[in-house]
Structures are given as structure tokens and as C-alpha cells.
Amino acid sequence: MMSRYHPSPILTKQDRLDFAHSDLLKQHQQKSLDVMLDFWGMVRDGLNIVEKGILTKKEYTWLKPHDHNQLRMTRTIHSLALCDQPELALSLQQALLVIADKYGNVNPKIFDYWLNATLVPSLDR
């Protein structure tokens, strides 16, 4: 099924169950996350996500008030939560909130998006 607003796939209940029962799927998602974290100036060690060094708005535009990467970050948090990786979703959420507050001037509405991105319906297994 595709989203009504964007040509992006929507996870089905079966997709979510597959992730819940597959360490391999979770590992692949984590590998993709690591690529994005590097692009955004962060690094992950297990569940710990931190900035790679001092981040500047010139190099990392997501630290500015409006940048399309902020919505990608929201979707990444939400995807991790939906795909049975809630601890990692919370870790990314908290890292973004801390790093954005420390180095950026991100629009406060984006903080709300990040905070709400971990809210997902429970998956009855």
C-alpha cells in the first residue's frame, strides 16, 4: 500500500511482525540508519547516538530552522519505532533533541514532530 500524499510505502501489520521476529531485518535497518547518521553528523554505538564532533549549520543544514532532513529524521524515528526498535527510536529522538538544542536553531515545531514520532500503535503479536 502507498501513502496517499507521498509515493512511499506504508508498513503493513505483517511487515511489522516480520521485523519483530527478524534480527536480520533489524540489522539491515540499523546499517541504513548508520549511513544517515553519518550524513547528519552523528555516530551510533549500540543504542548510544552522539554527534561526531562540533557540528556547524553550514555543514549540517538540518540545524537550521527549516530543512527537509528534519522530516526525514522524523520518519526515521517513526520507522524504527514501527519496526520493533523502540529503544533505538528513543535514542535517535533524544540525540536529535540534544544536538539540535546545542548546535542549531531548529524550529520548535520540529521538536514536537520528533517527540511524537515514537508514538505508534501497539503490535499484537
mmCIF file of C-alpha atoms in Angstrom:
data_model
loop_
_atom_site.group_PDB
_atom_site.id
_atom_site.type_symbol
_atom_site.label_atom_id
_atom_site.label_comp_id
_atom_site.label_asym_id
_atom_site.label_seq_id
_atom_site.Cartn_x
_atom_site.Cartn_y
_atom_site.Cartn_z
ATOM 1 C CA MET A 1 0.000 0.000 0.000
ATOM 2 C CA MET A 2 1.260 3.505 -0.789
ATOM 3 C CA SER A 3 0.768 6.716 1.104
ATOM 4 C CA ARG A 4 -1.941 8.997 -0.175
ATOM 5 C CA TYR A 5 0.356 12.034 -0.036
ATOM 6 C CA HIS A 6 3.765 10.649 -0.915
ATOM 7 C CA PRO A 7 4.852 7.759 -3.124
ATOM 8 C CA SER A 8 6.370 5.961 -0.157
ATOM 9 C CA PRO A 9 5.460 2.529 1.132
ATOM 10 C CA ILE A 10 3.385 2.049 4.265
ATOM 11 C CA LEU A 11 4.231 -0.793 6.606
ATOM 12 C CA THR A 12 1.592 -3.441 6.947
ATOM 13 C CA LYS A 13 0.920 -5.360 10.129
ATOM 14 C CA GLN A 14 2.720 -8.310 8.548
ATOM 15 C CA ASP A 15 5.761 -6.130 7.771
ATOM 16 C CA ARG A 16 5.864 -5.067 11.399
ATOM 17 C CA LEU A 17 5.550 -8.665 12.566
ATOM 18 C CA ASP A 18 8.384 -9.682 10.238
ATOM 19 C CA PHE A 19 10.630 -7.043 11.806
ATOM 20 C CA ALA A 20 9.564 -8.100 15.286
ATOM 21 C CA HIS A 21 10.741 -11.648 14.574
ATOM 22 C CA SER A 22 13.863 -10.979 12.496
ATOM 23 C CA ASP A 23 17.195 -9.811 13.857
ATOM 24 C CA LEU A 24 18.479 -9.729 10.277
ATOM 25 C CA LEU A 25 15.856 -7.182 9.203
ATOM 26 C CA LYS A 26 16.677 -5.050 12.243
ATOM 27 C CA GLN A 27 20.402 -5.251 11.462
ATOM 28 C CA HIS A 28 19.772 -4.070 7.897
ATOM 29 C CA GLN A 29 17.682 -1.170 9.176
ATOM 30 C CA GLN A 30 20.454 -0.271 11.624
ATOM 31 C CA LYS A 31 23.011 -0.323 8.814
ATOM 32 C CA SER A 32 20.846 2.125 6.844
ATOM 33 C CA LEU A 33 20.450 4.243 9.970
ATOM 34 C CA ASP A 34 24.237 4.400 10.359
ATOM 35 C CA VAL A 35 24.583 5.758 6.817
ATOM 36 C CA MET A 36 22.043 8.505 7.546
ATOM 37 C CA LEU A 37 23.585 9.307 10.917
ATOM 38 C CA ASP A 38 26.950 9.832 9.250
ATOM 39 C CA PHE A 39 25.321 12.185 6.734
ATOM 40 C CA TRP A 40 23.668 14.098 9.590
ATOM 41 C CA GLY A 41 26.930 14.336 11.592
ATOM 42 C CA MET A 42 26.248 11.613 14.130
ATOM 43 C CA VAL A 43 27.516 8.177 15.006
ATOM 44 C CA ARG A 44 25.932 5.199 16.774
ATOM 45 C CA ASP A 45 27.467 2.724 19.181
ATOM 46 C CA GLY A 46 24.756 0.240 20.030
ATOM 47 C CA LEU A 47 21.904 2.355 21.339
ATOM 48 C CA ASN A 48 24.111 5.384 22.019
ATOM 49 C CA ILE A 49 23.900 8.117 19.359
ATOM 50 C CA VAL A 50 26.109 11.209 19.573
ATOM 51 C CA GLU A 51 27.474 13.930 17.332
ATOM 52 C CA LYS A 52 30.756 13.146 15.534
ATOM 53 C CA GLY A 53 32.306 16.426 16.631
ATOM 54 C CA ILE A 54 31.370 20.080 16.617
ATOM 55 C CA LEU A 55 28.507 20.498 14.155
ATOM 56 C CA THR A 56 28.010 23.685 12.171
ATOM 57 C CA LYS A 57 24.856 24.904 10.436
ATOM 58 C CA LYS A 58 26.892 25.487 7.282
ATOM 59 C CA GLU A 59 27.939 21.843 7.061
ATOM 60 C CA TYR A 60 24.800 20.301 8.565
ATOM 61 C CA THR A 61 21.845 22.260 7.255
ATOM 62 C CA TRP A 62 19.369 20.274 9.349
ATOM 63 C CA LEU A 63 20.446 22.502 12.251
ATOM 64 C CA LYS A 64 18.784 25.494 10.580
ATOM 65 C CA PRO A 65 15.153 26.478 11.271
ATOM 66 C CA HIS A 66 13.842 24.771 8.108
ATOM 67 C CA ASP A 67 15.475 21.850 6.319
ATOM 68 C CA HIS A 68 13.947 18.847 4.568
ATOM 69 C CA ASN A 69 16.218 16.499 6.532
ATOM 70 C CA GLN A 70 14.259 17.279 9.693
ATOM 71 C CA LEU A 71 11.235 15.481 8.260
ATOM 72 C CA ARG A 72 13.471 12.595 7.155
ATOM 73 C CA MET A 73 14.649 12.389 10.744
ATOM 74 C CA THR A 74 11.047 12.283 11.920
ATOM 75 C CA ARG A 75 10.291 9.436 9.505
ATOM 76 C CA THR A 76 13.435 7.604 10.637
ATOM 77 C CA ILE A 77 12.421 7.773 14.295
ATOM 78 C CA HIS A 78 8.910 6.618 13.374
ATOM 79 C CA SER A 79 10.226 3.789 11.207
ATOM 80 C CA LEU A 80 12.463 2.489 13.992
ATOM 81 C CA ALA A 81 9.536 2.566 16.413
ATOM 82 C CA LEU A 82 7.241 0.778 13.955
ATOM 83 C CA CYS A 83 9.885 -1.845 13.143
ATOM 84 C CA ASP A 84 10.229 -3.112 16.717
ATOM 85 C CA GLN A 85 13.252 -0.994 17.625
ATOM 86 C CA PRO A 86 11.688 1.380 20.172
ATOM 87 C CA GLU A 87 14.862 1.823 22.231
ATOM 88 C CA LEU A 88 16.798 2.879 19.147
ATOM 89 C CA ALA A 89 13.959 5.205 18.114
ATOM 90 C CA LEU A 90 14.088 6.871 21.535
ATOM 91 C CA SER A 91 17.864 7.106 21.369
ATOM 92 C CA LEU A 92 17.715 8.861 17.996
ATOM 93 C CA GLN A 93 14.920 11.112 19.218
ATOM 94 C CA GLN A 94 16.888 12.170 22.296
ATOM 95 C CA ALA A 95 20.120 12.653 20.338
ATOM 96 C CA LEU A 96 18.361 14.915 17.849
ATOM 97 C CA LEU A 97 16.744 16.972 20.593
ATOM 98 C CA VAL A 98 20.048 17.430 22.438
ATOM 99 C CA ILE A 99 22.170 18.100 19.352
ATOM 100 C CA ALA A 100 19.654 20.481 17.787
ATOM 101 C CA ASP A 101 19.438 22.410 21.044
ATOM 102 C CA LYS A 102 23.226 22.502 21.413
ATOM 103 C CA TYR A 103 24.237 23.484 17.857
ATOM 104 C CA GLY A 104 21.181 24.691 15.981
ATOM 105 C CA ASN A 105 18.156 26.878 15.863
ATOM 106 C CA VAL A 106 15.658 24.270 14.714
ATOM 107 C CA ASN A 107 12.020 25.329 14.538
ATOM 108 C CA PRO A 108 10.295 24.259 17.802
ATOM 109 C CA LYS A 109 7.525 22.590 15.764
ATOM 110 C CA ILE A 110 10.128 20.073 14.552
ATOM 111 C CA PHE A 111 10.860 19.155 18.185
ATOM 112 C CA ASP A 112 7.174 18.264 18.526
ATOM 113 C CA TYR A 113 7.378 16.069 15.418
ATOM 114 C CA TRP A 114 10.405 14.259 16.836
ATOM 115 C CA LEU A 115 8.709 13.800 20.208
ATOM 116 C CA ASN A 116 5.559 12.372 18.614
ATOM 117 C CA ALA A 117 7.414 10.118 16.151
ATOM 118 C CA THR A 118 7.847 7.338 18.724
ATOM 119 C CA LEU A 119 4.111 7.083 19.297
ATOM 120 C CA VAL A 120 2.980 4.032 17.362
ATOM 121 C CA PRO A 121 0.063 1.646 17.742
ATOM 122 C CA SER A 122 0.919 -1.491 19.671
ATOM 123 C CA LEU A 123 1.539 -4.621 17.678
ATOM 124 C CA ASP A 124 -0.499 -7.555 18.895
ATOM 125 C CA ARG A 125 1.782 -10.456 18.170
#
